[in-house]
Amino acid sequence: ELENQLVAKSKTLDELTKSLASNGSAEQAPEAQSLRIAELCEMKDSIVNQVAQLKASMESILEQWRAYDEVYAEVSLMTTRYLYCIDQCKPSEEEASLEALKKQVKTLQ
């Protein structure tokens, strides 16, 4: 969206430059017009540079989010496995009871 706005502003500047160059202004001297055109060109160049910087910044941010998503998925999978192992390793209530332990000791003797 920001890129579209910057492109629209750039087009507007181009149109103003063309309009000033083709029509001229009765109120302004040619020197003033050429200065204004140069100023508009500088503004356009500045906008083009801002768009390029924005694109580079967004690409960097998107790459960081991709890396985050990959790591998050890996950690989520590890956590799920860990919780499953913890759940499977818990002794049942029967096994943990004193009576059950006594029975196991008698069986082993």
Coordinates of N, CA, C and O in Angstrom, one line a residue:
E1 N 0.8 -1.2 0.0 CA 0.0 0.0 0.0 C 0.9 1.3 0.0 O 0.6 2.2 -0.7
L2 N 1.9 1.3 0.9 CA 2.8 2.4 0.9 C 3.5 2.6 -0.4 O 3.7 3.7 -0.9
E3 N 3.9 1.5 -1.0 CA 4.6 1.5 -2.3 C 3.7 2.1 -3.3 O 4.1 3.0 -4.1
N4 N 2.4 1.8 -3.3 CA 1.4 2.3 -4.3 C 1.3 3.8 -4.1 O 1.2 4.6 -5.1
Q5 N 1.3 4.3 -2.8 CA 1.1 5.7 -2.6 C 2.4 6.4 -3.1 O 2.3 7.5 -3.7
L6 N 3.6 5.9 -2.8 CA 4.8 6.5 -3.3 C 4.8 6.5 -4.8 O 5.3 7.5 -5.4
V7 N 4.4 5.5 -5.5 CA 4.4 5.5 -6.9 C 3.4 6.5 -7.4 O 3.7 7.3 -8.4
A8 N 2.2 6.7 -6.8 CA 1.3 7.7 -7.2 C 1.8 9.1 -7.0 O 1.7 10.0 -7.9
K9 N 2.5 9.3 -5.9 CA 3.2 10.7 -5.7 C 4.2 10.9 -6.8 O 4.4 12.0 -7.3
S10 N 5.0 9.9 -7.1 CA 6.0 10.0 -8.2 C 5.4 10.4 -9.5 O 5.9 11.2 -10.2
K11 N 4.3 9.7 -9.9 CA 3.5 10.0 -11.1 C 3.0 11.4 -11.1 O 3.1 12.1 -12.1
T12 N 2.5 11.9 -9.9 CA 2.0 13.3 -9.8 C 3.2 14.2 -10.1 O 3.0 15.3 -10.8
L13 N 4.3 13.9 -9.5 CA 5.5 14.8 -9.7 C 5.9 14.9 -11.2 O 6.2 15.9 -11.7
D14 N 5.9 13.7 -11.8 CA 6.2 13.7 -13.3 C 5.2 14.5 -14.1 O 5.6 15.2 -15.0
E15 N 3.9 14.4 -13.7 CA 2.9 15.2 -14.4 C 3.1 16.7 -14.2 O 3.0 17.5 -15.2
L16 N 3.4 17.1 -13.0 CA 3.7 18.5 -12.7 C 4.9 19.0 -13.5 O 4.9 20.1 -14.0
T17 N 5.9 18.1 -13.5 CA 7.1 18.5 -14.3 C 6.8 18.7 -15.8 O 7.2 19.7 -16.4
K18 N 6.1 17.8 -16.3 CA 5.7 17.9 -17.7 C 4.8 19.1 -18.0 O 4.9 19.8 -19.0
S19 N 3.9 19.3 -17.1 CA 3.0 20.5 -17.2 C 3.7 21.8 -17.2 O 3.5 22.7 -18.0
L20 N 4.6 21.9 -16.2 CA 5.4 23.1 -16.1 C 6.3 23.3 -17.4 O 6.5 24.4 -17.9
A21 N 6.9 22.2 -17.8 CA 7.8 22.3 -19.0 C 7.0 22.6 -20.3 O 7.5 23.4 -21.1
S22 N 5.8 22.1 -20.4 CA 5.1 22.3 -21.7 C 4.3 23.6 -21.7 O 4.3 24.4 -22.6
N23 N 3.6 23.9 -20.6 CA 2.8 25.1 -20.5 C 3.6 26.4 -20.2 O 3.3 27.4 -20.7
G24 N 4.5 26.2 -19.2 CA 5.2 27.4 -18.8 C 4.2 28.2 -17.9 O 3.0 28.0 -17.9
S25 N 4.7 29.2 -17.2 CA 3.9 30.0 -16.4 C 4.2 31.5 -16.7 O 5.4 31.9 -16.7
A26 N 3.2 32.2 -16.9 CA 3.4 33.7 -17.2 C 4.0 34.4 -16.0 O 4.6 35.4 -16.1
E27 N 3.7 33.9 -14.8 CA 4.1 34.6 -13.6 C 5.6 34.3 -13.3 O 6.2 35.0 -12.5
Q28 N 6.1 33.2 -13.7 CA 7.5 32.8 -13.4 C 8.4 33.0 -14.5 O 8.1 32.8 -15.7
A29 N 9.6 33.4 -14.2 CA 10.6 33.6 -15.2 C 11.1 32.2 -15.6 O 11.0 31.2 -14.8
P30 N 11.7 32.0 -16.7 CA 12.2 30.7 -17.1 C 13.2 30.1 -16.1 O 13.3 28.9 -15.9
E31 N 14.0 31.0 -15.5 CA 15.0 30.5 -14.5 C 14.3 29.9 -13.3 O 14.7 28.8 -12.8
A32 N 13.2 30.5 -12.9 CA 12.5 30.0 -11.7 C 11.8 28.7 -12.1 O 11.7 27.8 -11.3
Q33 N 11.3 28.6 -13.3 CA 10.7 27.4 -13.8 C 11.7 26.2 -13.8 O 11.4 25.1 -13.3
S34 N 12.9 26.5 -14.3 CA 13.9 25.4 -14.3 C 14.3 25.0 -12.9 O 14.6 23.8 -12.7
L35 N 14.4 26.0 -12.0 CA 14.7 25.6 -10.6 C 13.6 24.8 -10.0 O 13.9 23.8 -9.3
R36 N 12.4 25.1 -10.3 CA 11.2 24.3 -9.8 C 11.2 22.9 -10.4 O 11.0 21.9 -9.7
I37 N 11.5 22.8 -11.7 CA 11.6 21.5 -12.3 C 12.7 20.7 -11.7 O 12.6 19.5 -11.4
A38 N 13.9 21.3 -11.4 CA 15.0 20.6 -10.8 C 14.6 20.1 -9.4 O 14.9 19.0 -9.0
E39 N 13.9 21.0 -8.7 CA 13.4 20.6 -7.3 C 12.5 19.5 -7.4 O 12.6 18.5 -6.6
L40 N 11.6 19.5 -8.3 CA 10.6 18.4 -8.5 C 11.3 17.1 -8.9 O 11.0 16.0 -8.4
C41 N 12.4 17.2 -9.7 CA 13.1 16.0 -10.1 C 13.9 15.4 -8.8 O 13.9 14.2 -8.7
E42 N 14.4 16.3 -8.0 CA 15.0 15.8 -6.8 C 14.0 15.2 -5.9 O 14.4 14.1 -5.3
M43 N 12.8 15.7 -5.8 CA 11.8 15.1 -4.9 C 11.5 13.7 -5.5 O 11.3 12.8 -4.7
K44 N 11.4 13.6 -6.8 CA 11.0 12.3 -7.4 C 12.1 11.3 -7.1 O 11.9 10.2 -6.8
D45 N 13.4 11.7 -7.3 CA 14.5 10.8 -7.0 C 14.5 10.4 -5.5 O 14.8 9.2 -5.2
S46 N 14.2 11.3 -4.7 CA 14.1 11.0 -3.2 C 13.0 9.9 -3.0 O 13.2 9.0 -2.3
I47 N 11.9 10.1 -3.7 CA 10.8 9.1 -3.5 C 11.2 7.8 -4.1 O 10.9 6.7 -3.4
V48 N 11.8 7.8 -5.2 CA 12.3 6.5 -5.8 C 13.3 5.8 -4.8 O 13.2 4.6 -4.6
N49 N 14.2 6.5 -4.2 CA 15.1 6.0 -3.2 C 14.4 5.4 -2.0 O 14.7 4.3 -1.5
Q50 N 13.3 6.1 -1.6 CA 12.6 5.7 -0.4 C 11.8 4.4 -0.7 O 11.8 3.5 0.1
V51 N 11.3 4.3 -2.0 CA 10.6 3.0 -2.4 C 11.6 1.9 -2.4 O 11.3 0.8 -1.9
A52 N 12.8 2.1 -2.9 CA 13.8 1.1 -3.0 C 14.2 0.6 -1.5 O 14.4 -0.6 -1.3
Q53 N 14.4 1.6 -0.6 CA 14.7 1.3 0.7 C 13.6 0.5 1.4 O 13.8 -0.4 2.2
L54 N 12.4 0.9 1.1 CA 11.2 0.2 1.7 C 11.2 -1.2 1.2 O 10.9 -2.1 2.0
K55 N 11.4 -1.4 -0.1 CA 11.4 -2.8 -0.6 C 12.4 -3.6 0.1 O 12.2 -4.8 0.5
A56 N 13.7 -3.1 0.2 CA 14.7 -3.9 0.8 C 14.4 -4.2 2.3 O 14.6 -5.3 2.7
S57 N 13.9 -3.2 3.0 CA 13.5 -3.4 4.4 C 12.4 -4.5 4.5 O 12.5 -5.4 5.4
M58 N 11.4 -4.4 3.7 CA 10.3 -5.4 3.7 C 10.8 -6.8 3.4 O 10.4 -7.8 4.0
E59 N 11.7 -6.9 2.4 CA 12.3 -8.2 2.1 C 13.0 -8.8 3.3 O 12.9 -10.0 3.6
S60 N 13.8 -8.0 3.9 CA 14.5 -8.4 5.1 C 13.6 -8.9 6.2 O 13.8 -9.9 6.8
I61 N 12.5 -8.1 6.4 CA 11.6 -8.4 7.5 C 10.8 -9.7 7.1 O 10.7 -10.6 8.0
L62 N 10.5 -9.9 5.9 CA 9.8 -11.1 5.5 C 10.7 -12.3 5.7 O 10.3 -13.4 6.1
E63 N 12.0 -12.2 5.3 CA 12.9 -13.3 5.5 C 13.1 -13.6 7.0 O 13.1 -14.8 7.4
Q64 N 13.1 -12.6 7.9 CA 13.2 -12.9 9.3 C 11.9 -13.6 9.8 O 12.0 -14.5 10.6
W65 N 10.8 -13.2 9.3 CA 9.5 -13.9 9.7 C 9.5 -15.4 9.2 O 9.0 -16.3 9.9
R66 N 10.1 -15.6 8.0 CA 10.1 -17.0 7.5 C 11.0 -17.8 8.4 O 10.7 -19.0 8.8
A67 N 12.2 -17.3 8.8 CA 13.0 -18.0 9.8 C 12.3 -18.2 11.1 O 12.4 -19.3 11.7
Y68 N 11.6 -17.2 11.6 CA 10.9 -17.4 12.8 C 9.8 -18.5 12.7 O 9.7 -19.3 13.6
D69 N 9.1 -18.5 11.6 CA 8.1 -19.5 11.4 C 8.7 -20.9 11.4 O 8.1 -21.9 12.0
E70 N 9.8 -21.1 10.8 CA 10.5 -22.4 10.8 C 10.9 -22.8 12.2 O 10.7 -24.0 12.6
V71 N 11.6 -21.9 12.9 CA 12.0 -22.2 14.2 C 10.8 -22.5 15.2 O 10.8 -23.4 16.0
Y72 N 9.8 -21.7 15.0 CA 8.6 -21.9 15.8 C 8.0 -23.3 15.6 O 7.6 -24.0 16.5
A73 N 7.9 -23.7 14.3 CA 7.4 -25.0 14.0 C 8.2 -26.1 14.6 O 7.7 -27.1 15.2
E74 N 9.5 -26.0 14.6 CA 10.4 -27.0 15.1 C 10.3 -27.0 16.6 O 10.2 -28.1 17.2
V75 N 10.2 -25.9 17.3 CA 10.1 -25.9 18.8 C 8.7 -26.4 19.2 O 8.6 -27.2 20.2
S76 N 7.7 -26.1 18.4 CA 6.4 -26.7 18.7 C 6.3 -28.2 18.6 O 5.8 -28.9 19.5
L77 N 7.0 -28.7 17.6 CA 7.1 -30.2 17.4 C 7.8 -30.8 18.6 O 7.4 -31.8 19.2
M78 N 9.0 -30.2 19.0 CA 9.7 -30.7 20.1 C 8.9 -30.7 21.4 O 9.0 -31.6 22.2
T79 N 8.2 -29.6 21.6 CA 7.4 -29.5 22.8 C 6.3 -30.6 22.8 O 6.1 -31.2 23.9
T80 N 5.7 -30.8 21.7 CA 4.7 -31.8 21.6 C 5.2 -33.2 21.9 O 4.7 -34.0 22.7
R81 N 6.4 -33.5 21.4 CA 7.1 -34.8 21.6 C 7.4 -34.9 23.1 O 7.3 -36.0 23.7
Y82 N 8.0 -33.8 23.7 CA 8.3 -33.8 25.1 C 7.1 -34.1 26.0 O 7.2 -35.0 26.9
L83 N 6.1 -33.4 25.7 CA 4.8 -33.6 26.5 C 4.3 -35.0 26.4 O 3.8 -35.6 27.3
Y84 N 4.4 -35.6 25.2 CA 3.9 -36.9 24.9 C 4.8 -37.9 25.7 O 4.3 -38.8 26.4
C85 N 6.1 -37.7 25.7 CA 7.0 -38.6 26.4 C 6.8 -38.5 27.9 O 6.8 -39.5 28.6
I86 N 6.6 -37.3 28.4 CA 6.3 -37.1 29.9 C 5.0 -37.8 30.2 O 5.0 -38.5 31.3
D87 N 4.0 -37.7 29.4 CA 2.7 -38.4 29.7 C 2.9 -39.9 29.6 O 2.3 -40.6 30.5
Q88 N 3.7 -40.4 28.7 CA 3.8 -41.9 28.6 C 4.7 -42.4 29.7 O 4.6 -43.6 30.1
C89 N 5.6 -41.6 30.3 CA 6.5 -42.1 31.3 C 5.9 -42.1 32.7 O 6.5 -42.6 33.7
K90 N 4.8 -41.4 32.9 CA 4.2 -41.3 34.2 C 3.7 -42.7 34.6 O 3.0 -43.4 33.8
P91 N 4.0 -43.1 35.8 CA 3.4 -44.4 36.2 C 1.9 -44.2 36.5 O 1.5 -43.1 36.9
S92 N 1.1 -45.2 36.3 CA -0.3 -45.1 36.5 C -0.5 -45.1 38.0 O 0.4 -45.5 38.8
E93 N -1.7 -44.8 38.5 CA -1.9 -44.7 39.9 C -1.8 -46.1 40.6 O -1.4 -46.2 41.7
E94 N -2.2 -47.1 39.8 CA -2.1 -48.5 40.4 C -0.6 -48.8 40.6 O -0.3 -49.3 41.7
E95 N 0.2 -48.5 39.7 CA 1.6 -48.8 39.8 C 2.3 -48.0 40.9 O 3.3 -48.5 41.5
A96 N 1.8 -46.9 41.2 CA 2.4 -46.0 42.2 C 2.0 -46.4 43.6 O 2.6 -45.9 44.6
S97 N 0.9 -47.1 43.7 CA 0.4 -47.4 45.1 C 1.3 -48.3 45.8 O 2.0 -49.1 45.3
L98 N 1.2 -48.2 47.1 CA 2.0 -49.1 48.0 C 1.7 -50.5 47.9 O 2.6 -51.4 47.8
E99 N 0.4 -50.8 47.7 CA 0.0 -52.2 47.6 C 0.6 -52.8 46.3 O 1.0 -54.0 46.3
A100 N 0.5 -52.1 45.3 CA 1.1 -52.6 44.0 C 2.6 -52.8 44.1 O 3.1 -53.8 43.6
L101 N 3.3 -52.0 44.8 CA 4.7 -52.2 45.0 C 5.0 -53.4 45.8 O 5.9 -54.2 45.5
K102 N 4.2 -53.6 46.8 CA 4.3 -54.8 47.7 C 4.1 -56.1 46.9 O 4.9 -57.1 47.0
K103 N 3.1 -56.1 46.0 CA 2.8 -57.2 45.1 C 4.0 -57.5 44.2 O 4.4 -58.6 44.0
Q104 N 4.6 -56.4 43.7 CA 5.7 -56.6 42.8 C 6.9 -57.1 43.5 O 7.6 -58.0 43.0
V105 N 7.1 -56.7 44.7 CA 8.2 -57.2 45.5 C 8.0 -58.7 45.8 O 9.0 -59.5 45.7
K106 N 6.8 -59.1 46.2 CA 6.5 -60.5 46.5 C 6.7 -61.3 45.2 O 7.2 -62.5 45.3
T107 N 6.3 -60.8 44.1 CA 6.4 -61.5 42.8 C 7.9 -61.7 42.5 O 8.3 -62.8 42.1
L108 N 8.7 -60.7 42.7 CA 10.1 -60.8 42.4 C 10.8 -61.8 43.4 O 11.8 -62.4 43.0
Q109 N 10.4 -61.9 44.6 CA 11.0 -62.8 45.6 C 10.7 -64.2 45.2 O 11.3 -65.1 45.3

